[in-house]
PDB file of C-alpha atoms in Angstrom:
ATOM      1  CA  MET A   7     -49.984 -34.280 -27.350  1.00 50.00           C
ATOM      2  CA  ASN A   8     -47.409 -32.251 -29.356  1.00 53.00           C
ATOM      3  CA  ASN A   9     -48.565 -29.082 -27.644  1.00 54.00           C
ATOM      4  CA  MET A  10     -47.800 -30.635 -24.268  1.00 52.00           C
ATOM      5  CA  LYS A  11     -44.217 -31.593 -25.324  1.00 55.00           C
ATOM      6  CA  LEU A  12     -43.683 -28.102 -26.724  1.00 52.00           C
ATOM      7  CA  ALA A  13     -44.855 -26.541 -23.451  1.00 54.00           C
ATOM      8  CA  LYS A  14     -42.496 -28.746 -21.429  1.00 57.00           C
ATOM      9  CA  ASN A  15     -39.524 -27.904 -23.703  1.00 59.00           C
ATOM     10  CA  SER A  16     -40.381 -24.214 -23.520  1.00 59.00           C
ATOM     11  CA  MET A  17     -40.443 -24.409 -19.730  1.00 63.00           C
ATOM     12  CA  ALA A  18     -37.068 -26.184 -19.712  1.00 79.00           C
ATOM     13  CA  TRP A  19     -35.505 -23.459 -21.891  1.00 78.00           C
ATOM     14  CA  ASP A  20     -36.891 -20.752 -19.615  1.00 80.00           C
ATOM     15  CA  LYS A  21     -35.408 -22.429 -16.549  1.00 83.00           C
ATOM     16  CA  LEU A  22     -32.080 -23.004 -18.291  1.00 84.00           C
ATOM     17  CA  LEU A  23     -31.909 -19.378 -19.432  1.00 85.00           C
ATOM     18  CA  LEU A  24     -32.709 -18.180 -15.898  1.00 86.00           C
ATOM     19  CA  LEU A  25     -30.001 -20.454 -14.485  1.00 87.00           C
ATOM     20  CA  ILE A  26     -27.457 -19.120 -16.999  1.00 90.00           C
ATOM     21  CA  ILE A  27     -28.358 -15.531 -16.102  1.00 91.00           C
ATOM     22  CA  ILE A  28     -27.969 -16.243 -12.367  1.00 92.00           C
ATOM     23  CA  VAL A  29     -24.601 -17.958 -12.852  1.00 91.00           C
ATOM     24  CA  MET A  30     -23.271 -15.141 -15.068  1.00 92.00           C
ATOM     25  CA  SER A  31     -24.475 -12.473 -12.617  1.00 92.00           C
ATOM     26  CA  SER A  32     -22.845 -14.274  -9.703  1.00 91.00           C
ATOM     27  CA  PHE A  33     -19.597 -14.591 -11.650  1.00 90.00           C
ATOM     28  CA  SER A  34     -19.675 -10.872 -12.509  1.00 90.00           C
ATOM     29  CA  VAL A  35     -20.225  -9.845  -8.887  1.00 89.00           C
ATOM     30  CA  LEU A  36     -17.452 -12.167  -7.705  1.00 89.00           C
ATOM     31  CA  THR A  37     -15.079 -10.748 -10.325  1.00 86.00           C
ATOM     32  CA  VAL A  38     -15.794  -7.148  -9.282  1.00 83.00           C
ATOM     33  CA  VAL A  39     -15.295  -7.944  -5.584  1.00 82.00           C
ATOM     34  CA  THR A  40     -12.018  -9.768  -6.300  1.00 80.00           C
ATOM     35  CA  VAL A  41     -10.648  -6.997  -8.500  1.00 76.00           C
ATOM     36  CA  ASP A  42     -11.601  -4.386  -5.901  1.00 70.00           C
ATOM     37  CA  ALA A  43      -9.817  -6.330  -3.162  1.00 67.00           C
ATOM     38  CA  PHE A  44      -6.573  -6.677  -5.117  1.00 73.00           C
ATOM     39  CA  PHE A  45      -6.450  -3.134  -6.507  1.00 74.00           C
ATOM     40  CA  ASP A  46      -7.125  -1.110  -3.375  1.00 82.00           C
ATOM     41  CA  PRO A  47      -5.254   2.191  -3.910  1.00 86.00           C
ATOM     42  CA  ARG A  48      -4.872   2.775  -0.162  1.00 89.00           C
ATOM     43  CA  LEU A  49      -3.217  -0.611   0.378  1.00 88.00           C
ATOM     44  CA  GLN A  50      -0.989  -0.023  -2.630  1.00 89.00           C
ATOM     45  CA  ALA A  51       0.102   3.354  -1.217  1.00 93.00           C
ATOM     46  CA  GLU A  52       0.755   1.846   2.221  1.00 93.00           C
ATOM     47  CA  SER A  53       2.813  -0.985   0.779  1.00 93.00           C
ATOM     48  CA  SER A  54       4.819   1.373  -1.407  1.00 95.00           C
ATOM     49  CA  LEU A  55       5.517   3.769   1.470  1.00 96.00           C
ATOM     50  CA  GLU A  56       6.642   0.964   3.774  1.00 96.00           C
ATOM     51  CA  LYS A  57       9.040  -0.352   1.128  1.00 95.00           C
ATOM     52  CA  ILE A  58      10.524   3.063   0.351  1.00 96.00           C
ATOM     53  CA  ALA A  59      10.729   4.009   4.044  1.00 96.00           C
ATOM     54  CA  ASP A  60      12.579   0.798   4.925  1.00 96.00           C
ATOM     55  CA  GLU A  61      15.080   1.310   2.125  1.00 96.00           C
ATOM     56  CA  TYR A  62      15.548   4.966   3.102  1.00 96.00           C
ATOM     57  CA  TYR A  63      16.272   4.095   6.720  1.00 97.00           C
ATOM     58  CA  ALA A  64      18.628   1.185   6.018  1.00 96.00           C
ATOM     59  CA  ASN A  65      20.584   2.740   3.151  1.00 95.00           C
ATOM     60  CA  TYR A  66      20.521   6.454   3.865  1.00 95.00           C
ATOM     61  CA  LEU A  67      19.418   7.506   7.343  1.00 96.00           C
ATOM     62  CA  TYR A  68      20.994   4.735   9.429  1.00 96.00           C
ATOM     63  CA  PRO A  69      24.575   5.342   8.198  1.00 96.00           C
ATOM     64  CA  ARG A  70      24.156   9.093   8.761  1.00 95.00           C
ATOM     65  CA  LEU A  71      22.809   8.614  12.279  1.00 95.00           C
ATOM     66  CA  LEU A  72      25.774   6.382  13.131  1.00 94.00           C
ATOM     67  CA  GLY A  73      28.276   8.866  11.734  1.00 93.00           C
ATOM     68  CA  LYS A  74      31.780   7.730  12.617  1.00 93.00           C
ATOM     69  CA  SER A  75      30.622   5.876  15.717  1.00 90.00           C
ATOM     70  CA  SER A  76      31.508   2.200  15.918  1.00 89.00           C
ATOM     71  CA  ASN A  77      28.910   1.652  18.630  1.00 94.00           C
ATOM     72  CA  PRO A  78      25.348   1.794  17.216  1.00 95.00           C
ATOM     73  CA  ALA A  79      23.723   1.595  20.677  1.00 94.00           C
ATOM     74  CA  GLU A  80      25.609   4.684  21.781  1.00 94.00           C
ATOM     75  CA  ALA A  81      24.946   6.628  18.579  1.00 94.00           C
ATOM     76  CA  LEU A  82      21.222   5.825  18.387  1.00 95.00           C
ATOM     77  CA  ALA A  83      20.342   5.962  22.099  1.00 94.00           C
ATOM     78  CA  THR A  84      19.307   9.615  21.875  1.00 93.00           C
ATOM     79  CA  TYR A  85      16.687   8.743  19.225  1.00 95.00           C
ATOM     80  CA  VAL A  86      15.031   5.802  20.996  1.00 95.00           C
ATOM     81  CA  SER A  87      12.348   7.762  22.825  1.00 95.00           C
ATOM     82  CA  PRO A  88      11.773  10.937  20.802  1.00 96.00           C
ATOM     83  CA  GLY A  89      12.479   9.304  17.469  1.00 96.00           C
ATOM     84  CA  VAL A  90      14.234  10.729  14.474  1.00 97.00           C
ATOM     85  CA  PRO A  91      12.618  13.907  13.095  1.00 97.00           C
ATOM     86  CA  THR A  92       9.834  13.146  10.616  1.00 97.00           C
ATOM     87  CA  THR A  93      10.857  12.351   7.074  1.00 97.00           C
ATOM     88  CA  TYR A  94       8.184  13.458   4.619  1.00 97.00           C
ATOM     89  CA  LEU A  95       6.990  11.604   1.557  1.00 96.00           C
ATOM     90  CA  ARG A  96       8.461  14.201  -0.812  1.00 95.00           C
ATOM     91  CA  GLN A  97      11.903  13.534   0.716  1.00 95.00           C
ATOM     92  CA  LEU A  98      11.463   9.786   0.384  1.00 96.00           C
ATOM     93  CA  LEU A  99      10.512  10.111  -3.276  1.00 95.00           C
ATOM     94  CA  LEU A 100      13.449  12.392  -4.058  1.00 93.00           C
ATOM     95  CA  TYR A 101      16.260  10.740  -2.121  1.00 91.00           C
ATOM     96  CA  ASP A 102      18.925   8.770  -4.011  1.00 89.00           C
ATOM     97  CA  ASN A 103      18.612  10.927  -7.138  1.00 90.00           C
ATOM     98  CA  ALA A 104      14.803  10.524  -7.238  1.00 88.00           C
ATOM     99  CA  GLN A 105      15.121   6.761  -7.705  1.00 89.00           C
ATOM    100  CA  HIS A 106      11.620   6.304  -6.234  1.00 89.00           C
ATOM    101  CA  ASN A 107       9.981   9.168  -8.097  1.00 87.00           C
ATOM    102  CA  GLY A 108       8.124   6.617 -10.239  1.00 88.00           C
ATOM    103  CA  ALA A 109       6.304   5.460  -7.097  1.00 91.00           C
ATOM    104  CA  ALA A 110       4.647   8.890  -6.886  1.00 93.00           C
ATOM    105  CA  ARG A 111       1.742   7.472  -8.919  1.00 93.00           C
ATOM    106  CA  ASP A 112       0.910   5.247  -5.927  1.00 93.00           C
ATOM    107  CA  PHE A 113       0.283   8.387  -3.884  1.00 95.00           C
ATOM    108  CA  ASN A 114      -1.298  10.630  -6.482  1.00 94.00           C
ATOM    109  CA  ASN A 115      -3.631   9.012  -9.016  1.00 92.00           C
ATOM    110  CA  ASP A 116      -7.265   8.956 -10.086  1.00 91.00           C
ATOM    111  CA  TYR A 117      -8.289   7.059  -6.948  1.00 88.00           C
ATOM    112  CA  TYR A 118      -6.052   8.289  -4.134  1.00 92.00           C
ATOM    113  CA  LYS A 119      -4.194  11.525  -3.389  1.00 96.00           C
ATOM    114  CA  CYS A 120      -1.610  12.138  -0.662  1.00 96.00           C
ATOM    115  CA  ASP A 121      -0.112  15.435   0.441  1.00 97.00           C
ATOM    116  CA  THR A 122       3.624  14.778   0.072  1.00 95.00           C
ATOM    117  CA  ASN A 123       4.439  17.626   2.485  1.00 96.00           C
ATOM    118  CA  GLN A 124       2.255  16.241   5.286  1.00 97.00           C
ATOM    119  CA  THR A 125       2.480  12.470   4.821  1.00 97.00           C
ATOM    120  CA  GLY A 126       5.592  11.228   6.574  1.00 97.00           C
ATOM    121  CA  VAL A 127       7.434   8.691   8.666  1.00 97.00           C
ATOM    122  CA  ARG A 128       9.057   8.978  12.081  1.00 98.00           C
ATOM    123  CA  TYR A 129      11.638   6.336  12.923  1.00 98.00           C
ATOM    124  CA  PHE A 130      12.357   4.991  16.407  1.00 98.00           C
ATOM    125  CA  PRO A 131      15.567   2.903  16.580  1.00 97.00           C
ATOM    126  CA  GLU A 132      15.322  -0.282  18.641  1.00 96.00           C
ATOM    127  CA  GLU A 133      17.809  -2.768  20.048  1.00 94.00           C
ATOM    128  CA  PRO A 134      20.071  -4.310  18.785  1.00 95.00           C
ATOM    129  CA  PHE A 135      20.277  -1.146  16.631  1.00 95.00           C
ATOM    130  CA  GLY A 136      20.917  -2.731  13.258  1.00 94.00           C
ATOM    131  CA  PRO A 137      19.872  -1.161   9.941  1.00 95.00           C
ATOM    132  CA  HIS A 138      16.434  -2.832  10.085  1.00 96.00           C
ATOM    133  CA  ASP A 139      15.902  -2.583  13.850  1.00 96.00           C
ATOM    134  CA  TYR A 140      13.411   0.212  14.191  1.00 97.00           C
ATOM    135  CA  ARG A 141       9.763   0.993  14.611  1.00 97.00           C
ATOM    136  CA  MET A 142       8.099   3.622  12.496  1.00 96.00           C
ATOM    137  CA  ASP A 143       5.025   5.744  12.874  1.00 97.00           C
ATOM    138  CA  ILE A 144       3.429   6.759   9.598  1.00 96.00           C
ATOM    139  CA  TYR A 145       1.496  10.001   9.382  1.00 95.00           C
ATOM    140  CA  TRP A 146      -1.036   9.876   6.562  1.00 96.00           C
ATOM    141  CA  GLU A 147      -2.527  12.934   4.931  1.00 96.00           C
ATOM    142  CA  CYS A 148      -4.334  11.224   2.072  1.00 95.00           C
ATOM    143  CA  GLN A 149      -7.822  11.045   0.710  1.00 93.00           C
ATOM    144  CA  LYS A 150      -9.668   8.573  -1.441  1.00 89.00           C
ATOM    145  CA  LEU A 151     -11.074  10.240  -4.543  1.00 86.00           C
TER     146      LEU A 151
END
């Protein structure tokens, strides 16, 4: 009779151990998938470039395109179709006394590498021609390592 109880307890421990292993494995896989989704180097580079490019246009390029004109529609009309000449990533990182130079690690790290002389942004002003009224095309020359 004792041998039968011992066999049942042994079977219960085996099943419990198997269940624990399955739960821990599932948790590990879920953790890896979650971490991978949140730390995608490509998405981080895209987000960083969009932020820097918006700031560059609003604070630097837009006032220079307007010049002394008091009529933004008149000053920016010539850029609507062809766009403003491409601004490259190296320029974006260096403008404003290299304020964004720290963001260079988003574009050149152990996981992702961008060519700063080929990756760039072309701006197309849009009505009503305010500092954030534009469309931009981004040209990527990057590779996942």
